[in-house]
Structures are given as structure tokens and as C-alpha cells.
Amino acid sequence: MIIGLIGFGNVSKNLVKLIKSDDITFITSMEDRSPKTIDAIEKSKIKVLDTFKDVAVACDILISANSPKSALEAAENYGKFTKGIYLDLNNISPDTTFKINQHVENLVDGAIIGKIDSPNPYLYISGEKAEELLFLNGFLQTKKISDNVGDVAILKLLRSSYTKTLSAILIESTELSREYDLEEEFFDILSLTEGDNFREKSISRINNTLNNSKRKSEEIEEIINYFNKNNLSMVRAALKKLNQ
Amino acid sequence: MIIGLIGFGNVSKNLVKLIKSDDITFITSMEDRSPKTIDAIEKSKIKVLDTFKDVAVACDILISANSPKSALEAAENYGKFTKGIYLDLNNISPDTTFKINQHVENLVDGAIIGKIDSPNPYLYISGEKAEELLFLNGFLQTKKISDNVGDVAILKLLRSSYTKTLSAILIESTELSREYDLEEEFFDILSLTEGDNFREKSISRINNTLNNSKRKSEEIEEIINYFNKNNLSMVRAALKKLNQ
């Protein structure tokens, strides 16, 4: 089996490491790639073809693991040339997934849950052809969630609707407890029910949100736009909180 | 040492069980008590005086563990007769704690954190005389948080500002994931970062909130009233959510 890779960042690099089998050959191209990416490809020792079109034609599975911005373009340019499965692993909205679906034959949308460079990342996939990728379970934990392309992208938004709003609460409650000089005790008593690592985890969430508030706001806006027919009063309040 | 008890519900009953020492005698009264309470007092085998005034006069520490509604009245009626420490363990707002402080000499405000009938409940205390209660640490985990009467009551509100708002988020995100038929997967992927018991704990929180939404709303209103000078946009959104 031949797996083609569009994009050679962290995700592709780690997939090559995780999916080691005599029956599987990875291929990619250096076409229009940066020196840094070319260097990473050379180090990985996988097979290199002249163009991404060649990669798309030759492979059984074409994996797109790019930047979110170039995900649609990659699908438009190369997706039509592959007869195999097109697995999109980019961090994109469901709307972009649906657009990509108009350009490629056998789309499966997927997401790595957890850190890709951890020893046991999860791969969530959806789409009618997702079944055919379940053999990946031998290399990394792979879960098909449905036959519907887009469900993995929706699931990621659902997850964000919880985690990003949670960060907004943590910011509010912690500010309040600091004002009453009870921050330490606040984390102490919550650790009793929320687990020993509650303080550490919460502070990391708060800092991560405050240090990237612009990007976090945009991600929350994406959630609100996609679920615009639903009542999202907590998520909307989180957006206000972040923009304060 | 003599410890007097006003109120003989779960808290008092369990304190008598936890604080076992040849040097400590518990006393209470059956004055105006219900048959059920009288029965509980008889079973506990602690010493019974005729009136709560007698109890207040005789003891070194007077513990009030009543219903929140009768906390102030108990302090008004009996607090003035005790020369020892008056430990209020009722689930009251900081404002009520401050009112009680006007009626008793040596107020310490306290709260049981965790279930009182668990093997290791925590007792949080604050107030100038709190130091003198630290010997209780030999019987149940006792933490003095500050010299300020009211800080324990404030800490409980801070804790609620987090946990009650969290429940509102869980209600919103879970409803959303159910609508997209991805509830199971929503809990699955969050369990990867939030801990294996995330699903169980979340469902219990959601049900507890929805089944007691009137009381929960009142408790959130209490938080908003007390911290009315602070920006509590997340807590306010949670109140709206619960009243929908």
C-alpha cells in the first residue's frame, strides 16, 4: 500500500514514525516546499516524487496535513487526481470540510486528538470510506465516529465549545478569588473534587487563553458562526469575556 | 474541654463520631427539638442539659450546625451567653456571617468541605480565634484560612461561582452534541484530557443542576448579589441558562 503525504510538518513526520510496516510505502514531493520542509523530508528517508500530482495519482491513500489555510487549495489542486481515499487531517471548520468534499471523490475527515508526538495519539475519522482506514488501528488508536464527512470537524467544535468556555470561567473565578485574597484556598478546595492537578491545569489553561486571546476569540467566533441556530449563551459570554 | 452543640443533624452527629477523646465532652439540649432530633440525641449518648442557654454557658466551644434559616436566630438567642468560641458551620452567605458577628464575642466561621459523613472531611475555618480550634486537626483535617470572619463563607461562594457555572456549560455543550448525534464521542474525546470519570461526573452535575434548578438559580443569585461590584459575566450567563 502507498500513502501519499501533502504537507510535511509535525503530523506527517510523526505518522511516518508511527506507521511502520513492510507493506506500506510513504511518498511525498518537494514541489514548492521550503528549505526547512525539504530538510525534514530528506531526514525522513521516504520516497520523493517530482510533483504532488504524481503523488496523488500513485497513492492508495492521500493524506493532507497542511496549514488550515491551504487545506482547501490542496484538495482542489490534487484531490481530483487520486482514486484512493483522501484523508484530510487539517484543523478546519466543518464548512471547509464540506467544500473540500465537493472536490474529492472519497473524502474521510480526520483529527488527531491529543498530541501527535505523544506515544499514543488518537485518530478520529468519519466518512463513508472511513472503514477502510481502520487498519491504522494497528499503528495508532483509530476510531471511526460516523459515515458523515464533517462529523469529526463538528466534534472538534463541540469539544472547543466546552474547553474554551471553561477557560473563561476559570479566568473569572480566579480573578474574583484573587481580589478577595483567597486564590490559593480557591484552588485548594476545588482540588478536593476536581483532582489534584486542578490548580496546575487551570493556570495553564488561563495563561494559554490570555496569551492567545485574539486567536481564541476567533476560534470561539467560528463556533458561534457554525452553530448559529443553537442557543449558545455560555459560549457567547465567553467571547465577551475574552474581548474585555 | 466541653463542646456544646446547637442543632443535631448530620453535621453534629458526625462530629461527635469523629471527635472522640477522653478530654472532650459533648453537650446539647432537647429544648424545642423535634421527636426525630430527640431520638438522634438519645442514640448519640452525649450529655443533655435543660436549655440551650445552659449549653452556651457551660461550654468552651459552641458549635452552631443548624439550618441556614435559623443560623442568625441561634446566634442572637444563645451566642451572647457563651464565653468560649462560637463556631458557625451553617451554609450561610457572608452577609449573614457578618450579622452573626455582631451578636457573638468570639466568632469563628467554618465549613465542612466534602461530605461530612465521608471518612476524611475537611473543616475550613477563619477568624481571629480560629487558631484555638486547630487542635481539631487530630480528628478531622482542619485548615485555618485567615483571621477574617466571613472568609470561609466568601470562599464557598467563590467555589460555587466556578462549579455552578461549569454545570451551565456542560448543559449547553451536551445539548449541542446530542443535537448532532455526537454526545458519546463528545464525552469520549473530553475524557482523554479531563480524566476517565469525566462522563460520569458531568452527567451527575447536569442532572443535579436540572433537577434542582430553582434552588441552583437562587444560589447563583446569591453569588451575583454578594459580588455585585465585580464583573461576573460568566456567572450571569449561567443564571440565564438555568432560567431558560
mmCIF file of N, CA and C in Angstrom, chain A residues 15 18-19 112 116 120-123 134-143:
data_model
loop_
_atom_site.group_PDB
_atom_site.id
_atom_site.type_symbol
_atom_site.label_atom_id
_atom_site.label_comp_id
_atom_site.label_asym_id
_atom_site.label_seq_id
_atom_site.Cartn_x
_atom_site.Cartn_y
_atom_site.Cartn_z
ATOM 1 N N LEU A 15 3.392 10.624 11.715
ATOM 2 C CA LEU A 15 2.659 9.495 11.113
ATOM 3 C C LEU A 15 3.653 8.501 10.496
ATOM 4 N N LEU A 18 5.038 6.521 13.255
ATOM 5 C CA LEU A 18 4.089 5.608 13.916
ATOM 6 C C LEU A 18 3.695 4.433 13.009
ATOM 7 N N ILE A 19 3.523 4.733 11.705
ATOM 8 C CA ILE A 19 3.015 3.711 10.787
ATOM 9 C C ILE A 19 4.197 3.028 10.101
ATOM 10 N N ILE A 112 -6.373 14.405 14.730
ATOM 11 C CA ILE A 112 -5.547 13.806 15.775
ATOM 12 C C ILE A 112 -5.996 14.423 17.092
ATOM 13 N N ILE A 116 0.147 14.841 18.752
ATOM 14 C CA ILE A 116 0.576 13.908 17.707
ATOM 15 C C ILE A 116 1.923 13.268 18.073
ATOM 16 N N ASN A 120 0.867 7.766 22.349
ATOM 17 C CA ASN A 120 -0.400 7.166 21.901
ATOM 18 C C ASN A 120 -1.464 8.186 21.504
ATOM 19 N N PRO A 121 -1.251 8.838 20.368
ATOM 20 C CA PRO A 121 -2.270 9.773 19.892
ATOM 21 C C PRO A 121 -3.499 9.009 19.379
ATOM 22 N N TYR A 122 -4.641 9.679 19.361
ATOM 23 C CA TYR A 122 -5.866 9.090 18.799
ATOM 24 C C TYR A 122 -6.129 9.702 17.431
ATOM 25 N N LEU A 123 -6.608 8.885 16.533
ATOM 26 C CA LEU A 123 -7.053 9.406 15.240
ATOM 27 C C LEU A 123 -8.559 9.166 15.139
ATOM 28 N N LEU A 134 -9.466 1.736 9.050
ATOM 29 C CA LEU A 134 -9.397 1.201 10.412
ATOM 30 C C LEU A 134 -8.181 0.305 10.634
ATOM 31 N N PHE A 135 -7.544 -0.138 9.526
ATOM 32 C CA PHE A 135 -6.307 -0.918 9.679
ATOM 33 C C PHE A 135 -5.224 -0.096 10.378
ATOM 34 N N LEU A 136 -5.354 1.250 10.358
ATOM 35 C CA LEU A 136 -4.387 2.131 11.020
ATOM 36 C C LEU A 136 -4.353 1.904 12.529
ATOM 37 N N ASN A 137 -5.427 1.325 13.029
ATOM 38 C CA ASN A 137 -5.526 0.986 14.458
ATOM 39 C C ASN A 137 -4.337 0.160 14.931
ATOM 40 N N GLY A 138 -3.706 -0.555 14.040
ATOM 41 C CA GLY A 138 -2.506 -1.306 14.403
ATOM 42 C C GLY A 138 -1.326 -0.397 14.716
ATOM 43 N N PHE A 139 -1.407 0.867 14.336
ATOM 44 C CA PHE A 139 -0.280 1.795 14.498
ATOM 45 C C PHE A 139 -0.585 2.950 15.454
ATOM 46 N N LEU A 140 -1.794 3.470 15.366
ATOM 47 C CA LEU A 140 -2.223 4.469 16.350
ATOM 48 C C LEU A 140 -3.733 4.277 16.573
ATOM 49 N N GLN A 141 -4.207 4.628 17.747
ATOM 50 C CA GLN A 141 -5.591 4.317 18.113
ATOM 51 C C GLN A 141 -6.561 5.058 17.186
ATOM 52 N N THR A 142 -7.291 4.306 16.387
ATOM 53 C CA THR A 142 -8.114 4.907 15.339
ATOM 54 C C THR A 142 -9.590 4.600 15.588
ATOM 55 N N LYS A 143 -10.408 5.654 15.606
ATOM 56 C CA LYS A 143 -11.842 5.484 15.867
ATOM 57 C C LYS A 143 -12.667 6.097 14.751
#
